[in-house]
Amino acid sequence: MIVQAIRSDLLKINGKGLWFLTFLAPVGLIAMQGLNYGLRYDYMIKAYAGDPWGGLLDNILMFVPIALLMGITILSSMLANVEHHTSAWKQLLALPISRYAVFGSKFAIVALLLAVASIVLALGSFGLGLLLGFDAADFPVTDAIKLAAYPYLASWTLLTPVLWMCVTYRNQSLPITIGIVAALISVFPLSEWVPTNWPLASYKAENGETFVLAGLIIGLVILLPAAVHFNRKDVN
Amino acid sequence: MKEWIIETRGLGKRYKGRYAVSNLNLQIAKGEIYGFLGPNGAGKTTTIRMLLGLIKPSGGSIRIFGRPLEKDRLSILRKVGSLVEYPSNYGHLTAVQNLEAIRRIIGVPASRIDEVLAIVGLTKEAKRPVKGYSLGMKQRLGIASALLGNPELLILDEPTNGLDPSGILEIRELIKEMPRQYGITVLISSHLLSEVEQMASVVGIIRRGELVFQDTINSLRTQSQSAVTLRVSEREDALGVLASRGIEAAIGAGDSTLSLGSAGDAAVALAVKELVQSGHAVYRVEEDRKTLEKLFLEIVGEDGSL
């Protein structure tokens, strides 16, 4: 049943700019590093002489958390707005489909788009490295996969509550404010207990997998009451 | 006993201590067009949302197709098409894409999209984004969406709201065909009796959340039949004269008037003859025709004029 809802949602987001943003974000991050390396090529090459690929991934990583959290906020809000805009919730939820499937599908769509963005980012960093003349044979595949997967999974803690708020409230100012504040906070290394730090810590810290697991589990745990609430709420 | 497609018992919905709908007992039989009437804010939309499972009742029960809605929501909704208030299409998609988005969920054959577009007459405009549609076209697309799943029950909430007269006529003709051609039972809400009168077989009138009338449109018409009033000199005496001749009459509402009720021509003639012969002056013999609309306003009380 959820597959049908996802197929329907994929059709609905056509032409709404969600896919555009999904590709724009990673391409933008890569372009930014292209500029960074292009402007001070000699300095950067010298600074990371021992491990040029690692240096490049580290530089890209710097902006991954803020991009991820912004992406979560904007994509969730845009996705919810497809239904809010013409009050289509009442039409959708009067169809013979479980509300869990509807909510699950919204979650799956945002998760899918973010996953695509993360994969594009990993592929893009490989492309940029080649452009900068790095040796393809030395490309740290494991690190690139970690760069794509770890911050993404660690950010689920914020994905579920933001999506839930976007879907619940017609007025998007609260979830967008919360999402943007979280994105800004993620730039500053606070305590590792603060979830906004987990996307960065998941890649940088030695026990990065802990943050991945924590983000994933807490995200899924929040998904449960969010879906239950969505299932019970009155649709006006 | 009749087979009820929709049956509610003691249905109620409370918002912050105030009842929007209370103790509602709807009974809608198969193949009927049921006109659900009431002034704005009387609780029509709230009721319809409860019937579709969009909001949870505070009390009472709903049975659709003889099954409890609470337990069998999904299997019931599979056979229900609905249009709740203003249409809610996805403006950036074309009519075909809008229907496809619904079709992917309810899983009917793709050919059904062309069929419903033909029924509502949108085949030519099907490839345009819906945001460029007129309200009437959006409303027709809404009805197409409702018909997509081959429903046995169609629930339409104010489907002609905001339409021009020709649009209203179009939608009315469309709805009238439903029971005849497809055997669909229709529940249609409106705040205008005149709109429903011409298609509904049964009407339910709701006022301040309570059902104040539920019967066939013919029984409503009977109640709205004309009454004959006489204006006479000394009406108490005149009443005595009529009573002694065995003619039923009552003190009328106006000054020195007598009401003969819905008496036939012969009875009126007899009454006048008797009065004149016994020396009463008969100033006026008037027929007071109560229109359905007037009766409706009487039933819904002063709320109706809002």
XYZ file of C-alpha atoms in Angstrom:
542
model
C 0.000 0.000 0.000
C 2.824 2.388 0.810
C 4.323 1.682 -2.617
C 1.162 3.018 -4.264
C 1.339 6.144 -2.117
C 4.995 6.666 -3.027
C 4.243 6.285 -6.737
C 1.468 8.823 -6.398
C 3.719 11.229 -4.472
C 6.470 10.905 -7.062
C 3.993 12.051 -9.682
C 2.789 14.932 -7.520
C 6.242 16.407 -6.911
C 6.885 16.662 -10.644
C 7.464 20.262 -11.620
C 7.510 21.442 -8.013
C 11.274 21.997 -7.909
C 12.035 19.269 -5.368
C 14.201 17.295 -7.757
C 15.887 20.500 -8.888
C 16.891 21.342 -5.310
C 17.974 17.768 -4.720
C 20.574 18.125 -7.467
C 21.339 21.800 -6.900
C 22.565 21.310 -3.327
C 25.315 18.725 -3.942
C 26.346 20.335 -7.218
C 26.558 23.659 -5.372
C 28.729 22.204 -2.630
C 31.062 20.666 -5.196
C 31.199 23.914 -7.187
C 32.074 25.780 -4.000
C 35.042 23.502 -3.403
C 35.928 23.824 -7.072
C 36.153 27.547 -6.478
C 38.064 27.060 -3.220
C 40.633 24.825 -4.907
C 40.673 26.857 -8.115
C 41.447 30.142 -6.394
C 44.247 28.803 -4.205
C 45.225 25.611 -5.981
C 48.908 25.597 -5.050
C 48.212 26.294 -1.382
C 45.553 23.605 -1.074
C 47.629 20.996 -2.892
C 50.561 21.728 -0.615
C 48.432 21.702 2.522
C 47.069 18.230 1.747
C 50.118 16.930 -0.090
C 50.075 13.603 1.779
C 46.383 12.883 1.217
C 44.822 15.055 -1.485
C 41.561 13.001 -1.664
C 41.130 13.052 2.105
C 41.685 16.793 2.143
C 39.075 17.307 -0.528
C 36.474 15.155 1.284
C 37.186 17.002 4.558
C 36.655 20.334 2.862
C 33.419 19.186 1.304
C 32.218 17.741 4.606
C 32.433 21.165 6.274
C 29.234 22.265 4.546
C 27.407 18.936 4.419
C 25.576 19.237 7.775
C 24.158 22.691 7.099
C 23.164 21.658 3.572
C 21.525 18.484 4.879
C 19.509 20.226 7.570
C 18.471 23.000 5.216
C 17.543 20.333 2.694
C 15.449 18.462 5.242
C 13.581 21.634 6.117
C 12.998 22.913 2.609
C 12.112 19.554 1.052
C 9.741 18.627 3.895
C 8.007 21.969 3.676
C 7.717 21.884 -0.105
C 6.416 18.348 -0.038
C 3.816 19.133 2.615
C 2.808 22.251 0.711
C 1.830 20.205 -2.328
C -1.076 18.985 -0.165
C -1.567 22.109 1.968
C -1.734 24.431 -1.013
C -5.170 23.419 -2.265
C -6.229 21.602 0.916
C -5.712 18.341 -0.888
C -5.308 16.438 2.385
C -9.063 15.957 2.639
C -9.210 14.476 -0.835
C -6.160 12.295 -0.299
C -7.238 10.976 3.101
C -10.770 10.192 1.909
C -9.221 7.656 -0.466
C -9.075 4.011 0.531
C -5.550 4.175 1.873
C -4.222 3.912 5.394
C -2.960 7.150 6.842
C 0.184 5.367 7.969
C 0.932 4.678 4.316
C 0.344 8.326 3.426
C 2.641 9.582 6.175
C 5.196 6.847 5.532
C 5.262 7.822 1.888
C 5.963 11.478 2.690
C 8.840 10.358 4.890
C 10.118 7.985 2.227
C 10.076 10.711 -0.430
C 12.159 13.154 1.638
C 14.509 10.351 2.683
C 14.850 9.281 -0.948
C 15.570 12.789 -2.220
C 18.198 13.336 0.477
C 19.765 9.982 -0.344
C 19.973 10.926 -4.008
C 21.557 14.258 -3.042
C 24.132 12.458 -0.883
C 25.005 10.015 -3.667
C 25.372 12.868 -6.147
C 27.683 14.537 -3.625
C 29.946 11.475 -3.396
C 30.048 11.102 -7.181
C 30.658 14.835 -7.544
C 33.612 14.802 -5.180
C 35.174 12.026 -7.275
C 34.616 14.107 -10.402
C 36.080 17.237 -8.833
C 39.158 15.305 -7.660
C 39.764 14.049 -11.175
C 39.391 17.584 -12.498
C 41.963 18.753 -9.976
C 44.320 16.105 -11.279
C 44.159 13.633 -8.391
C 44.966 9.998 -9.131
C 41.751 8.040 -9.630
C 43.387 4.881 -8.331
C 43.888 6.478 -4.911
C 40.199 7.478 -4.537
C 39.137 6.428 -1.018
C 35.896 4.670 -1.938
C 35.047 3.760 1.664
C 35.474 7.340 2.829
C 33.346 8.621 -0.035
C 30.581 6.178 0.864
C 30.884 7.251 4.478
C 30.645 10.883 3.394
C 27.426 10.136 1.569
C 25.812 7.801 4.077
C 26.876 8.758 7.603
C 25.845 12.435 7.858
C 22.655 11.575 5.959
C 21.615 8.818 8.334
C 22.692 10.788 11.401
C 20.394 13.629 10.356
C 17.232 11.483 10.586
C 16.794 12.624 14.187
C 15.873 16.014 12.777
C 14.170 14.743 9.633
C 11.240 13.082 11.375
C 10.187 15.920 13.722
C 10.589 18.580 11.017
C 8.582 16.537 8.512
C 5.917 15.853 11.113
C 5.557 19.568 11.858
C 5.466 20.487 8.175
C 2.705 17.963 7.556
C 0.738 18.843 10.695
C 0.671 22.614 10.507
C -0.651 24.457 7.529
C 1.470 27.411 8.599
C 5.047 26.458 7.793
C 6.816 29.232 9.705
C 7.402 27.155 12.847
C 9.008 24.100 11.214
C 11.032 26.279 8.839
C 12.329 28.424 11.694
C 13.260 25.359 13.709
C 14.920 23.745 10.704
C 16.979 26.792 9.810
C 18.056 27.408 13.395
C 19.130 23.752 13.598
C 21.035 24.121 10.335
C 22.844 27.213 11.617
C 23.676 25.567 14.953
C 25.132 22.587 13.113
C 27.972 24.824 11.916
C 29.204 25.309 15.470
C 30.778 22.334 17.216
C 28.738 22.138 20.414
C 28.510 19.162 22.735
C 28.212 15.819 21.032
C 24.913 15.358 22.859
C 23.342 17.944 20.575
C 21.783 16.142 17.575
C 22.646 18.990 15.185
C 26.279 17.982 15.612
C 25.738 14.356 14.724
C 25.985 14.673 10.934
C 29.480 16.175 11.275
C 30.542 13.913 14.131
C 29.359 10.798 12.279
C 32.117 11.288 9.723
C 34.782 13.032 11.782
C 34.652 11.354 15.179
C 36.440 8.082 15.790
C 33.207 6.471 17.001
C 31.280 7.934 14.091
C 29.036 4.883 13.777
C 27.615 5.656 17.231
C 26.223 8.922 15.897
C 24.880 7.250 12.796
C 23.058 4.698 14.913
C 21.827 7.294 17.385
C 20.501 9.517 14.609
C 18.852 6.641 12.813
C 17.258 5.065 15.865
C 15.998 8.304 17.406
C 14.681 9.388 14.022
C 12.722 6.171 13.626
C 11.534 6.285 17.231
C 10.116 9.787 16.644
C 8.538 8.553 13.408
C 6.221 6.258 15.391
C 4.349 8.807 17.537
C 4.372 11.226 14.583
C 2.614 8.658 12.399
C 0.195 7.757 15.195
C -0.672 11.429 15.618
C -1.147 11.833 11.886
C -3.416 8.791 11.876
C -5.683 10.178 14.588
C -5.817 13.839 13.769
C -8.894 15.532 12.341
C -8.531 16.769 8.796
C -10.129 20.115 8.150
C -36.956 -2.857 6.134
C -35.096 -0.766 3.629
C -31.449 -1.241 2.941
C -29.651 1.839 4.199
C -26.500 2.860 2.393
C -25.734 5.406 5.085
C -27.146 5.173 8.554
C -25.986 7.262 11.477
C -27.216 6.946 15.032
C -26.845 9.746 17.546
C -23.886 11.112 15.634
C -22.249 14.105 17.267
C -19.127 16.209 17.066
C -18.023 18.569 19.795
C -15.510 21.359 19.284
C -14.319 22.966 22.514
C -17.507 22.235 24.403
C -19.805 23.385 21.605
C -21.637 20.826 19.536
C -21.174 21.412 15.804
C -23.327 18.372 15.146
C -25.434 16.549 17.682
C -27.648 13.498 17.799
C -27.834 13.143 14.049
C -29.788 10.203 12.643
C -29.350 10.098 8.900
C -30.901 7.361 6.810
C -30.092 7.191 3.148
C -31.478 4.411 0.992
C -29.914 2.805 -2.049
C -30.291 4.588 -5.383
C -31.498 7.800 -3.815
C -30.297 11.320 -4.342
C -30.318 12.657 -0.824
C -30.279 16.425 -0.477
C -28.557 17.454 2.725
C -29.692 20.982 3.422
C -28.946 23.633 5.950
C -27.701 27.182 6.260
C -23.995 27.892 6.330
C -22.378 26.667 9.517
C -25.198 24.288 10.372
C -22.868 21.306 10.430
C -23.155 19.887 6.925
C -19.446 19.795 6.178
C -18.655 18.490 9.663
C -21.122 15.649 9.104
C -19.722 14.830 5.696
C -16.169 14.789 7.053
C -17.275 12.340 9.696
C -18.895 10.154 7.039
C -15.592 10.057 5.168
C -13.567 9.321 8.273
C -11.679 12.605 7.988
C -12.688 13.618 11.493
C -13.613 11.431 14.405
C -17.122 11.702 15.860
C -17.386 12.638 19.536
C -20.296 10.240 19.861
C -22.693 8.022 17.987
C -22.158 5.546 15.210
C -21.884 5.546 11.434
C -22.738 2.595 9.262
C -22.100 2.723 5.541
C -23.133 -0.201 3.319
C -24.299 -1.737 6.574
C -20.808 -1.891 8.039
C -19.345 0.213 10.843
C -17.133 2.974 9.456
C -14.797 2.876 12.404
C -13.735 -0.711 11.725
C -14.103 -1.033 7.970
C -12.987 2.427 6.876
C -10.737 1.351 4.027
C -13.059 -1.218 2.498
C -15.961 1.244 2.738
C -13.967 4.101 1.212
C -13.091 1.863 -1.719
C -16.725 2.165 -2.800
C -17.159 5.856 -1.976
C -16.332 8.830 -4.164
C -16.209 12.240 -2.543
C -15.860 15.926 -3.189
C -15.508 17.966 -0.013
C -16.198 21.687 -0.322
C -14.119 23.531 -2.898
C -12.114 21.292 -5.202
C -8.605 20.387 -4.123
C -6.690 19.510 -7.241
C -2.966 19.800 -7.714
C -2.696 22.993 -9.755
C 0.681 22.257 -11.323
C -0.528 18.969 -12.788
C -2.839 18.423 -15.743
C -6.270 16.861 -15.318
C -4.911 13.503 -16.485
C -2.004 13.677 -14.021
C -4.340 14.668 -11.204
C -6.480 11.630 -11.874
C -3.389 9.459 -12.306
C -2.146 10.510 -8.845
C -5.410 9.189 -7.403
C -5.500 6.179 -9.704
C -2.103 5.018 -8.464
C -3.550 4.826 -4.972
C -6.902 3.223 -5.712
C -5.552 0.985 -8.466
C -8.272 1.095 -11.118
C -7.404 0.460 -14.804
C -5.822 3.418 -16.628
C -8.658 3.484 -19.154
C -10.933 4.672 -16.361
C -9.271 8.117 -16.523
C -10.529 8.724 -20.059
C -13.943 7.423 -19.089
C -14.452 9.832 -16.188
C -13.038 12.741 -18.187
C -15.629 11.976 -20.858
C -18.427 11.781 -18.275
C -17.656 15.273 -16.955
C -16.821 16.621 -20.407
C -13.197 17.543 -19.817
C -11.603 15.367 -22.495
C -10.528 18.351 -24.582
C -8.902 20.210 -21.695
C -7.316 17.148 -20.138
C -3.722 18.027 -21.057
C -3.675 21.523 -19.558
C -2.391 22.367 -16.075
C -5.344 22.616 -13.714
C -4.317 26.005 -12.316
C -5.549 27.586 -15.564
C -9.011 26.043 -15.191
C -12.164 27.959 -14.393
C -13.881 27.127 -11.117
C -16.524 25.153 -12.979
C -13.899 23.033 -14.702
C -12.093 22.417 -11.419
C -15.375 21.379 -9.878
C -16.013 18.980 -12.760
C -12.534 17.552 -12.345
C -13.368 17.089 -8.664
C -16.408 15.071 -9.647
C -14.299 13.095 -12.116
C -11.901 12.279 -9.257
C -14.844 11.159 -7.158
C -16.097 8.895 -9.944
C -12.696 7.401 -10.698
C -13.023 4.409 -8.404
C -16.449 3.268 -9.734
C -18.121 4.253 -6.463
C -21.464 2.952 -5.264
C -21.896 6.029 -3.118
C -21.065 9.571 -4.087
C -20.708 12.180 -1.348
C -20.670 15.711 -2.696
C -20.313 18.692 -0.397
C -21.671 21.849 -2.014
C -20.575 20.831 -5.507
C -22.174 23.883 -7.108
C -20.714 26.449 -4.726
C -19.406 29.453 -6.605
C -20.582 28.265 -9.997
C -22.498 30.371 -12.496
C -26.056 29.344 -13.459
C -24.986 27.341 -16.492
C -22.324 25.588 -14.423
C -24.918 24.753 -11.783
C -27.230 23.354 -14.444
C -24.418 21.258 -15.905
C -23.462 19.748 -12.572
C -27.107 19.129 -11.722
C -27.680 17.225 -14.939
C -24.526 15.264 -14.274
C -25.622 14.301 -10.781
C -29.160 13.388 -11.842
C -27.696 10.799 -14.205
C -25.754 9.015 -11.490
C -28.474 6.819 -9.962
C -30.176 6.300 -13.306
C -27.165 5.315 -15.369
C -24.733 3.891 -12.869
C -26.900 2.947 -9.905
C -24.921 5.253 -7.648
C -26.446 6.570 -4.444
C -25.742 10.282 -4.034
C -25.513 12.438 -0.941
C -25.349 16.075 -1.916
C -25.193 18.972 0.491
C -26.260 22.499 -0.229
C -27.491 25.608 1.487
C -29.977 26.260 -1.302
C -33.174 24.274 -1.402
C -33.923 25.407 -4.938
C -30.739 23.742 -6.087
C -31.438 20.376 -4.530
C -35.204 20.381 -5.041
C -34.909 19.513 -8.706
C -32.762 16.443 -8.281
C -33.158 15.083 -4.774
C -35.718 12.431 -3.931
C -35.242 12.758 -0.180
C -34.075 15.729 1.819
C -32.609 16.081 5.262
C -32.521 19.529 6.770
C -29.978 20.306 9.431
C -30.092 23.323 11.682
C -27.504 24.191 14.325
C -26.150 20.668 14.162
C -29.519 18.961 14.536
C -31.600 17.222 11.935
C -34.958 19.013 11.910
C -36.525 17.353 8.882
C -35.937 14.150 6.988
C -38.438 12.897 4.464
C -39.177 12.740 0.765
C -39.248 15.918 -1.242
C -42.923 15.154 -1.997
C -43.843 15.223 1.645
C -42.110 18.579 1.891
C -44.180 19.742 -1.064
C -47.406 18.577 0.608
C -46.563 20.664 3.617
C -46.017 23.640 1.428
C -49.463 23.489 -0.142
C -51.593 26.591 -0.307
C -53.911 27.785 2.432
C -57.058 29.823 1.860
C -57.739 32.827 4.067
C -60.951 34.765 4.401
C -61.155 38.319 5.643
C -64.523 38.885 7.219
C -66.372 41.208 9.552
C -66.775 39.846 13.115
C -64.612 36.812 12.690
C -65.541 35.110 15.979
C -69.175 35.041 14.944
C -68.210 33.925 11.471
C -66.158 31.105 12.956
C -69.243 30.025 14.896
C -71.331 30.054 11.734
C -68.815 27.927 9.870
C -68.463 25.515 12.779
C -72.226 25.056 12.988
C -72.259 24.158 9.265
C -69.474 21.638 9.814
C -66.803 23.578 7.947
C -63.367 23.443 9.510
C -61.767 26.815 10.019
C -59.466 28.551 12.420
C -58.592 32.060 13.497
C -56.105 33.370 10.943
C -52.855 35.147 11.513
C -53.931 38.550 10.204
C -56.550 41.037 11.459
C -60.084 39.688 11.134
C -58.994 36.720 9.056
C -60.073 33.112 9.108
C -57.937 30.325 7.763
C -59.590 27.501 5.891
C -56.415 25.480 5.546
C -55.939 23.653 2.291
C -59.621 23.433 1.564
C -60.855 22.518 -1.919
C -62.778 24.805 -4.245
C -66.169 23.402 -3.210
C -65.462 23.854 0.476
C -64.386 27.459 -0.050
C -67.471 28.207 -2.105
C -69.687 26.658 0.550
C -68.008 28.664 3.313
C -68.478 31.939 1.459
C -72.116 31.126 0.682
C -72.896 30.273 4.311
C -71.202 33.416 5.585
C -72.963 35.716 3.159
C -76.339 34.095 3.807
C -75.939 34.589 7.532
C -75.243 38.276 7.032
C -71.445 38.409 7.251
C -69.430 40.610 4.965
C -66.633 38.765 3.160
C -63.975 41.286 2.139
C -61.313 39.023 0.706
C -60.811 35.423 -0.270
C -57.094 34.932 -0.584
C -54.877 32.027 -1.422
C -51.663 32.052 0.537
C -49.149 30.018 -1.427
C -46.241 28.941 0.662
C -43.246 28.279 -1.507
C -40.853 25.481 -0.692
C -38.225 28.104 -0.093
C -40.410 29.816 2.508
C -41.093 26.519 4.211
C -37.385 25.776 4.211
C -36.660 29.121 5.837
C -39.343 28.406 8.407
C -37.768 25.057 9.174
C -34.254 26.394 9.552
C -35.515 29.389 11.511
C -33.860 32.743 11.606
C -30.481 31.188 10.863
C -31.612 30.783 7.309
C -31.619 34.466 6.612
C -27.978 34.833 7.518
